[in-house]
């Protein structure tokens, strides 16, 4: 199979979106965020393309405004805000970086990696030569910054490092001198990490696992905050109803039922909060008065203390083992299985997955209020 890193990432975020994009080949309109991100990447390239004199801040700003696309913005206000964000990014970048001193090895370099016959391709934004080794950098134009832990486990950076090592195999012994970084341009912050050989080997299994799922046709939707930027909502079963033409003429009864359900659900939530705070107040009063029952014209409230008990496993084992009854009370622990599932080789994980069967099926409604 041939697959790009961005397609793999799409699958990880939402398998159904991957299907719409790569199998059904439905064209997704480019979002304004993607257009903005592409331009900022291109500005970074312009700034660092080797030449006798590095571009000045004014030249970088000029490049940015000459390539600005006005078409994608919904209003003048929105466009102005985005443009000034771009200006801020470039200005901050010049403040924090000495452009002439960057020792760039490559910009936007394409790579392909052979993973057991599967070809993974991608583009590395930038590779620098540092005093001690190398730094692989990926620019980000998103607002949300990840924790250091997430950067340490970021699979994109690991893949880029693998691609780098396939180009410079001798560097594998200098892994401690190679850094991988995500540069969050909106914040002007670079988050840096390193990888071990073991990290890189684990990555192969993850990618092979995804490829296997794609080949088997697992394309379930994954509703997440990323849906807000997904261009396939119209086709997606989780969002389709929002766009249904006939919705306007859906029976009055069903529209009313949906509205009422959402209203009542939020009333229940409010009531739950109110009850919890009233209970706390009354309980405090009972403690203070040393009573377990309180009286009013409306009725009586009685406080009862419920105790739940748990057997001491070790003590029970000592009692039951001599009677040969211990194995009779041991039960299969699903939670424990889930916790260790990822430590098994992919083949075993797959077998365990296949051994699942539907026990009970229930339908729940989750409400997201506008
Ligand atoms: S709308 Fe959300 S769930 Fe549906 S395809 Fe897009 S990302 Fe997936």
Coordinates of C-alpha atoms and ligand atoms in Angstrom, one line a residue:
X1 CA 0.0 0.0 0.0
X2 CA 1.2 3.6 -0.7
X3 CA 0.0 6.1 1.8
X4 CA 1.1 9.6 2.9
X5 CA 1.7 10.6 6.5
X6 CA -1.2 13.1 6.3
X7 CA -3.6 10.3 5.1
X8 CA -2.4 8.2 8.1
X9 CA -3.0 11.1 10.4
X10 CA -6.5 11.5 8.9
X11 CA -7.2 7.8 9.6
X12 CA -6.0 8.2 13.2
X13 CA -8.3 11.2 13.7
X14 CA -11.3 9.8 11.9
X15 CA -11.3 6.6 9.8
X16 CA -14.5 7.6 8.0
X17 CA -13.0 10.9 6.9
X18 CA -10.0 9.0 5.5
X19 CA -12.5 6.9 3.4
X20 CA -14.3 10.0 2.1
X21 CA -11.0 11.6 1.2
X22 CA -8.9 8.7 -0.1
X23 CA -11.2 5.9 -1.2
X24 CA -14.4 7.7 -2.3
X25 CA -12.1 10.6 -3.6
X26 CA -14.7 13.2 -2.6
X27 CA -13.0 16.6 -2.8
X28 CA -12.9 18.5 0.4
X29 CA -13.0 22.3 0.0
X30 CA -9.8 23.8 1.5
X31 CA -10.6 25.4 4.8
X32 CA -9.5 29.0 5.6
X33 CA -7.2 27.6 8.3
X34 CA -5.5 25.3 5.8
X35 CA -5.1 28.2 3.3
X36 CA -3.6 30.3 6.1
X37 CA -1.3 27.5 7.2
X38 CA 0.0 26.9 3.6
X39 CA 0.8 30.5 3.2
X40 CA 2.7 30.8 6.5
X41 CA 4.7 27.6 5.6
X42 CA 5.5 29.2 2.3
X43 CA 6.7 32.4 4.1
X44 CA 9.0 30.3 6.3
X45 CA 10.4 28.7 3.1
X46 CA 10.9 32.1 1.6
X47 CA 12.7 33.4 4.7
X48 CA 15.1 30.4 4.8
X49 CA 15.7 29.6 1.1
X50 CA 19.5 29.9 0.8
X51 CA 20.7 33.1 -0.8
X52 CA 23.6 35.5 -0.4
X53 CA 21.5 37.8 1.8
X54 CA 18.6 36.5 3.9
X55 CA 15.3 38.3 3.3
X56 CA 14.7 41.2 5.7
X57 CA 11.5 41.4 7.8
X58 CA 10.1 43.9 5.3
X59 CA 10.7 41.6 2.4
X60 CA 9.1 38.7 4.3
X61 CA 6.0 40.9 5.0
X62 CA 5.9 41.9 1.4
X63 CA 6.0 38.2 0.3
X64 CA 3.2 37.5 2.8
X65 CA 0.9 40.3 1.6
X66 CA 1.6 39.6 -2.1
X67 CA 0.5 36.0 -1.7
X68 CA -2.5 36.7 0.6
X69 CA -5.8 35.1 -0.6
X70 CA -8.8 37.2 0.2
X71 CA -11.3 34.8 -1.3
X72 CA -11.6 32.3 1.6
X73 CA -12.7 34.6 4.4
X74 CA -16.3 35.0 5.4
X75 CA -16.2 38.7 6.4
X76 CA -13.8 41.6 6.2
X77 CA -13.5 41.5 9.9
X78 CA -12.4 37.9 9.9
X79 CA -9.9 38.5 7.1
X80 CA -8.4 41.5 8.9
X81 CA -7.9 39.5 12.1
X82 CA -6.3 36.6 10.1
X83 CA -4.0 39.0 8.2
X84 CA -2.8 40.7 11.4
X85 CA -2.2 37.3 13.0
X86 CA 0.0 36.5 10.0
X87 CA 1.9 39.8 10.5
X88 CA 2.4 39.0 14.2
X89 CA 3.7 35.5 13.4
X90 CA 6.3 36.9 11.0
X91 CA 7.4 39.7 13.3
X92 CA 7.7 37.4 16.3
X93 CA 9.7 34.9 14.2
X94 CA 12.2 37.6 13.3
X95 CA 12.4 38.8 16.9
X96 CA 13.2 35.3 18.2
X97 CA 15.4 33.9 15.4
X98 CA 18.6 35.1 13.8
X99 CA 17.7 34.2 10.2
X100 CA 21.3 34.5 8.8
X101 CA 22.6 32.1 11.5
X102 CA 20.2 29.2 10.7
X103 CA 22.2 26.3 9.3
X104 CA 19.6 24.7 7.0
X105 CA 20.2 21.3 5.5
X106 CA 16.9 21.0 3.7
X107 CA 13.5 22.7 3.3
X108 CA 10.3 20.9 2.5
X109 CA 12.1 17.7 1.6
X110 CA 10.0 14.8 0.3
X111 CA 10.6 11.3 1.6
X112 CA 9.4 7.8 1.1
X113 CA 9.8 5.0 3.6
X114 CA 9.4 1.3 2.9
X115 CA 7.6 -0.4 5.8
X116 CA 7.4 -4.1 5.1
X117 CA 6.4 -3.4 1.5
X118 CA 4.2 -0.5 2.3
X119 CA 5.4 2.9 1.1
X120 CA 4.8 5.9 3.5
X121 CA 5.5 9.3 2.1
X122 CA 5.7 12.8 3.5
X123 CA 7.3 16.2 3.5
X124 CA 9.7 17.4 6.3
X125 CA 9.4 21.2 6.7
X126 CA 12.9 21.8 7.7
X127 CA 16.2 20.0 8.8
X128 CA 18.9 22.1 10.5
X129 CA 22.5 21.2 11.2
X130 CA 23.2 22.1 14.8
X131 CA 26.5 22.4 16.7
X132 CA 26.2 18.9 18.0
X133 CA 24.0 17.1 15.5
X134 CA 20.7 17.8 13.7
X135 CA 17.3 19.2 14.3
X136 CA 14.1 18.2 12.5
X137 CA 11.4 20.9 12.6
X138 CA 7.8 20.9 11.7
X139 CA 5.9 24.2 11.7
X140 CA 2.5 24.4 13.2
X141 CA -0.1 27.2 12.8
X142 CA -2.7 25.8 15.2
X143 CA -3.7 27.7 18.3
X144 CA -3.6 24.8 20.7
X145 CA -0.2 23.8 22.0
X146 CA 0.3 20.2 23.2
X147 CA 1.9 19.1 26.5
X148 CA 5.6 18.1 26.5
X149 CA 4.4 14.5 27.0
X150 CA 2.4 14.7 23.8
X151 CA 5.4 16.0 21.9
X152 CA 7.5 13.2 23.3
X153 CA 5.0 10.7 21.9
X154 CA 4.2 12.6 18.7
X155 CA 4.3 10.0 15.8
X156 CA 4.8 12.6 13.1
X157 CA 8.1 13.6 14.6
X158 CA 9.1 10.0 15.1
X159 CA 8.3 9.2 11.4
X160 CA 10.3 12.2 10.2
X161 CA 13.2 11.1 12.3
X162 CA 13.0 7.6 10.7
X163 CA 12.9 9.2 7.3
X164 CA 15.9 11.3 8.2
X165 CA 17.8 8.2 9.3
X166 CA 17.0 6.4 6.1
X167 CA 18.7 9.2 4.3
X168 CA 21.6 9.5 6.7
X169 CA 21.9 5.9 8.1
X170 CA 25.2 6.6 9.9
X171 CA 23.5 9.1 12.2
X172 CA 21.6 6.3 13.9
X173 CA 24.5 6.0 16.4
X174 CA 24.1 9.8 17.2
X175 CA 20.4 9.7 18.2
X176 CA 21.2 11.6 21.4
X177 CA 22.4 14.5 19.3
X178 CA 19.3 14.7 17.0
X179 CA 16.4 16.8 18.1
X180 CA 12.8 16.8 16.8
X181 CA 10.7 19.9 17.2
X182 CA 7.3 21.3 16.7
X183 CA 7.5 25.1 16.1
X184 CA 4.2 26.7 17.2
X185 CA 4.3 29.9 15.2
X186 CA 1.3 31.6 16.6
X187 CA 2.9 31.5 20.1
X188 CA 6.5 31.7 18.9
X189 CA 7.3 28.6 20.9
X190 CA 9.4 25.6 19.8
X191 CA 8.7 22.3 21.7
X192 CA 11.6 19.9 21.4
X193 CA 12.1 16.3 22.1
X194 CA 14.3 13.3 21.3
X195 CA 13.7 9.6 20.4
X196 CA 15.3 6.3 21.2
X197 CA 15.7 3.4 18.8
X198 CA 13.0 1.5 20.7
X199 CA 10.5 4.4 20.1
X200 CA 11.2 4.2 16.4
X201 CA 10.7 0.5 16.3
X202 CA 7.4 0.7 18.1
X203 CA 6.2 3.2 15.5
X204 CA 6.4 0.5 12.8
X205 CA 3.8 -1.6 14.6
X206 CA 1.5 1.3 14.9
X207 CA 1.6 2.2 11.2
X208 CA 1.3 -1.5 10.1
X209 CA -1.7 -1.8 12.4
X210 CA -3.4 1.2 10.7
X211 CA -2.6 -0.1 7.3
X212 CA -4.1 -3.4 8.2
X213 CA -7.3 -1.8 9.4
X214 CA -7.6 0.3 6.2
X215 CA -7.1 -2.9 4.1
X216 CA -9.8 -4.6 6.1
X217 CA -12.1 -1.7 5.5
X218 CA -12.6 -0.4 9.1
X219 CA -14.0 3.1 8.5
X220 CA -16.0 4.0 11.5
X221 CA -16.8 7.7 12.2
X222 CA -15.0 9.3 15.1
X223 CA -16.9 12.4 16.4
X224 CA -14.4 14.8 18.0
X225 CA -13.8 18.6 18.1
X226 CA -12.1 18.1 14.7
X227 CA -15.5 17.6 13.1
X228 CA -15.9 21.4 13.3
X229 CA -13.3 21.6 10.5
X230 CA -14.3 18.6 8.5
X231 CA -15.6 19.3 5.0
X232 CA -17.5 15.9 4.9
X233 CA -20.2 16.7 7.4
X234 CA -22.8 16.5 4.7
X235 CA -21.9 12.9 3.9
X236 CA -21.2 11.8 7.4
X237 CA -23.9 9.7 9.2
X238 CA -23.1 11.6 12.4
X239 CA -23.9 15.0 10.9
X240 CA -26.0 14.3 7.9
X241 CA -29.3 15.2 9.6
X242 CA -28.0 18.7 10.1
X243 CA -28.0 19.2 6.3
X244 CA -31.1 17.1 5.4
X245 CA -33.1 19.1 2.9
X246 CA -36.4 17.6 4.0
X247 CA -35.6 18.5 7.5
X248 CA -37.5 21.7 7.0
X249 CA -40.6 19.6 6.3
X250 CA -39.8 16.9 8.9
X251 CA -43.0 16.3 10.8
X252 CA -43.6 19.0 13.4
X253 CA -43.9 16.2 15.9
X254 CA -40.3 15.0 15.5
X255 CA -38.9 18.5 15.5
X256 CA -40.8 19.2 18.7
X257 CA -39.5 16.0 20.2
X258 CA -35.9 16.9 19.5
X259 CA -36.3 20.4 20.9
X260 CA -38.1 19.1 24.0
X261 CA -35.6 16.4 24.6
X262 CA -32.7 18.9 24.6
X263 CA -34.6 21.3 26.9
X264 CA -35.6 18.6 29.4
X265 CA -32.0 17.1 29.5
X266 CA -30.6 20.5 30.4
X267 CA -33.3 21.0 33.0
X268 CA -32.3 17.6 34.6
X269 CA -28.7 18.7 34.7
X270 CA -29.7 22.0 36.4
X271 CA -31.9 20.1 38.9
X272 CA -29.1 17.6 39.7
X273 CA -26.8 20.5 40.6
X274 CA -29.4 22.2 42.7
X275 CA -30.3 18.9 44.5
X276 CA -26.6 18.3 45.3
X277 CA -26.1 21.8 46.8
X278 CA -29.4 21.5 48.8
X279 CA -28.4 18.1 50.1
X280 CA -25.1 19.4 51.2
X281 CA -26.8 22.3 53.1
X282 CA -29.3 20.0 54.8
X283 CA -26.6 17.5 55.6
X284 CA -24.5 20.2 57.3
X285 CA -27.5 21.2 59.3
X286 CA -28.2 17.6 60.4
X287 CA -24.6 17.3 61.5
X288 CA -24.8 20.5 63.5
X289 CA -28.1 19.5 65.2
X290 CA -27.1 15.8 65.6
X291 CA -30.3 14.5 63.9
X292 CA -30.9 12.1 61.1
X293 CA -34.4 13.3 60.2
X294 CA -35.7 16.8 59.4
X295 CA -39.4 17.9 59.3
X296 CA -41.2 20.5 57.3
X297 CA -44.8 21.2 56.1
X298 CA -44.0 19.5 52.8
X299 CA -42.7 16.2 54.3
X300 CA -39.8 14.5 56.1
X301 CA -36.2 13.9 54.9
X302 CA -34.4 11.0 56.4
X303 CA -30.7 10.6 56.0
X304 CA -29.4 7.0 55.7
X305 CA -25.8 6.1 55.4
X306 CA -25.2 3.4 52.7
X307 CA -22.0 1.4 53.2
X308 CA -20.5 -0.7 50.5
X309 CA -18.1 -3.4 51.4
X310 CA -15.2 -5.0 49.6
X311 CA -13.6 -8.3 50.4
X312 CA -10.0 -8.4 51.3
X313 CA -8.7 -10.4 48.4
X314 CA -5.6 -11.8 50.1
X315 CA -7.6 -12.9 53.2
X316 CA -10.3 -14.6 51.0
X317 CA -7.6 -16.4 49.0
X318 CA -6.1 -17.8 52.1
X319 CA -9.5 -19.1 53.2
X320 CA -10.6 -20.5 49.8
X321 CA -7.3 -22.0 48.5
X322 CA -7.1 -24.8 51.1
X323 CA -10.7 -25.7 50.2
X324 CA -9.8 -25.7 46.5
X325 CA -12.5 -23.1 45.8
X326 CA -10.3 -20.1 44.9
X327 CA -10.4 -20.7 41.2
X328 CA -14.2 -20.9 41.3
X329 CA -14.4 -17.3 42.4
X330 CA -11.8 -15.8 40.1
X331 CA -13.4 -13.9 37.3
X332 CA -12.1 -12.6 34.0
X333 CA -11.1 -8.9 34.4
X334 CA -11.9 -7.0 31.2
X335 CA -10.4 -3.8 32.6
X336 CA -7.1 -5.4 33.3
X337 CA -7.1 -6.9 29.8
X338 CA -7.7 -3.5 28.2
X339 CA -4.9 -2.0 30.2
X340 CA -2.3 -4.5 29.0
X341 CA -3.7 -4.9 25.4
X342 CA -1.2 -2.5 23.9
X343 CA 1.7 -4.5 25.3
X344 CA 0.8 -7.5 23.1
X345 CA 2.2 -8.0 19.6
X346 CA -0.3 -6.7 16.9
X347 CA -1.3 -10.3 15.9
X348 CA -2.3 -11.2 19.4
X349 CA -4.2 -7.8 19.7
X350 CA -6.1 -8.6 16.6
X351 CA -7.0 -12.1 17.8
X352 CA -8.2 -10.6 21.1
X353 CA -10.3 -8.0 19.2
X354 CA -11.8 -10.8 17.1
X355 CA -12.8 -12.6 20.3
X356 CA -15.1 -9.8 21.2
X357 CA -18.8 -10.3 21.0
X358 CA -21.7 -8.0 21.7
X359 CA -22.9 -8.6 25.2
X360 CA -25.7 -6.1 25.6
X361 CA -26.6 -3.3 23.3
X362 CA -28.2 -0.1 24.6
X363 CA -28.8 3.2 23.0
X364 CA -27.9 6.4 24.8
X365 CA -28.5 10.0 23.8
X366 CA -25.8 12.6 24.3
X367 CA -26.9 16.2 24.0
X368 CA -24.6 19.0 22.9
X369 CA -26.4 22.3 23.4
X370 CA -25.8 25.0 20.8
Ligands
LIG1 S1 -17.7 15.0 10.5 FE1 -16.4 14.1 12.1 S2 -17.1 12.0 12.3 FE2 -17.8 12.7 10.3 S3 -16.2 12.2 8.8 FE3 -15.8 14.3 9.5 S4 -14.4 14.1 11.2 FE4 -15.3 12.0 10.9

